[in-house]
Short mmCIF file of C-alpha atoms in Angstrom, two decimals:
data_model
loop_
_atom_site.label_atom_id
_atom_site.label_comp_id
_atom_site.label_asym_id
_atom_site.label_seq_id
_atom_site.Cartn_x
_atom_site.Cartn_y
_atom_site.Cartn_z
CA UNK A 1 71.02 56.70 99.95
CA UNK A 2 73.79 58.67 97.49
CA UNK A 3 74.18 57.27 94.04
CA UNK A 4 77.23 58.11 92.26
CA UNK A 5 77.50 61.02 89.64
CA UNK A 6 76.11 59.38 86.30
CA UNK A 7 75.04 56.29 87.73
CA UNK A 8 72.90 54.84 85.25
CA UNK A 9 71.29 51.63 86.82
CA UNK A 10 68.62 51.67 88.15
CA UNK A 11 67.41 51.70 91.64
CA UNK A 12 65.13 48.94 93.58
CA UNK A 13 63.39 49.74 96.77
CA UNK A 14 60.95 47.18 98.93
CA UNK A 15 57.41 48.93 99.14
CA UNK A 16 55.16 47.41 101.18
CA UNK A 17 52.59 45.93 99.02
CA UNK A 18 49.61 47.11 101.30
CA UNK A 19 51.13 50.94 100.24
CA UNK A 20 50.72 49.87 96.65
CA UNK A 21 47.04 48.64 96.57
CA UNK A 22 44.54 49.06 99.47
CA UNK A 23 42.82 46.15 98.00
CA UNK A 24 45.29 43.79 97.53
CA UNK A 25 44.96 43.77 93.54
CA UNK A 26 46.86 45.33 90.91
CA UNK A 27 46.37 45.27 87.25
CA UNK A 28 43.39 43.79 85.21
CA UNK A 29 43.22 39.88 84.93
CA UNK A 30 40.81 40.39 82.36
CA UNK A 31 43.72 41.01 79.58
CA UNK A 32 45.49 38.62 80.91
CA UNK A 33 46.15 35.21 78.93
CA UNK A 34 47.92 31.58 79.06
CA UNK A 35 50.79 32.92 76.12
CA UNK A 36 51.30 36.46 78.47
CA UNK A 37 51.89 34.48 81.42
CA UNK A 38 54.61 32.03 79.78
CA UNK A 39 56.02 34.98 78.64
CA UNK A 40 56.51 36.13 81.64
CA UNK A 41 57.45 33.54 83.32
CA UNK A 42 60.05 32.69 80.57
CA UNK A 43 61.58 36.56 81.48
CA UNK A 44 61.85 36.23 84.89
CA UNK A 45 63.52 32.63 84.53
CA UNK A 46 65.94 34.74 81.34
CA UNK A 47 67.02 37.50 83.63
CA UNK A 48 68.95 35.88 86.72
CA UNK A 49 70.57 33.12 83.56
CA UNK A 50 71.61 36.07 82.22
CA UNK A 51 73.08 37.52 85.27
CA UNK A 52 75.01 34.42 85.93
CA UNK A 53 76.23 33.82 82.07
CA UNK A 54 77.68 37.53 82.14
CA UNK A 55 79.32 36.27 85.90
CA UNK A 56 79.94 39.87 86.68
CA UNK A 57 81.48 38.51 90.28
CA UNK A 58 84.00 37.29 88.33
CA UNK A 59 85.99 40.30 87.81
#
């Protein structure tokens, strides 16, 4: 894959998740909490709205 010259966004490639973690976890649950978890949540519902708000197929 070429990117062009200063291309600053970044890139996104599907790993198999098996080449990740040979046990099928990843991360520590023990830190983990209800408030992290709406947090997240919250993000990943903030990022696509703000994908479609900016409408960048509109130009």
């Amino acid at each position: 894959m070429l990117l062009p010259i200063g291309a600053t966004e970044p890139v996104y490639m599907a790993v198999p998740f098996g080449r990740i973690t040979e046990s099928g976890v990843a991360g520590d649950a023990r830190v983990a909490s209800p408030e992290k978890g709406e947090r997240m949540l919250s993000g990943c519902a903030a990022a696509p709205a703000d994908i479609i708000v900016r409408d960048p197929w509109a130009k």
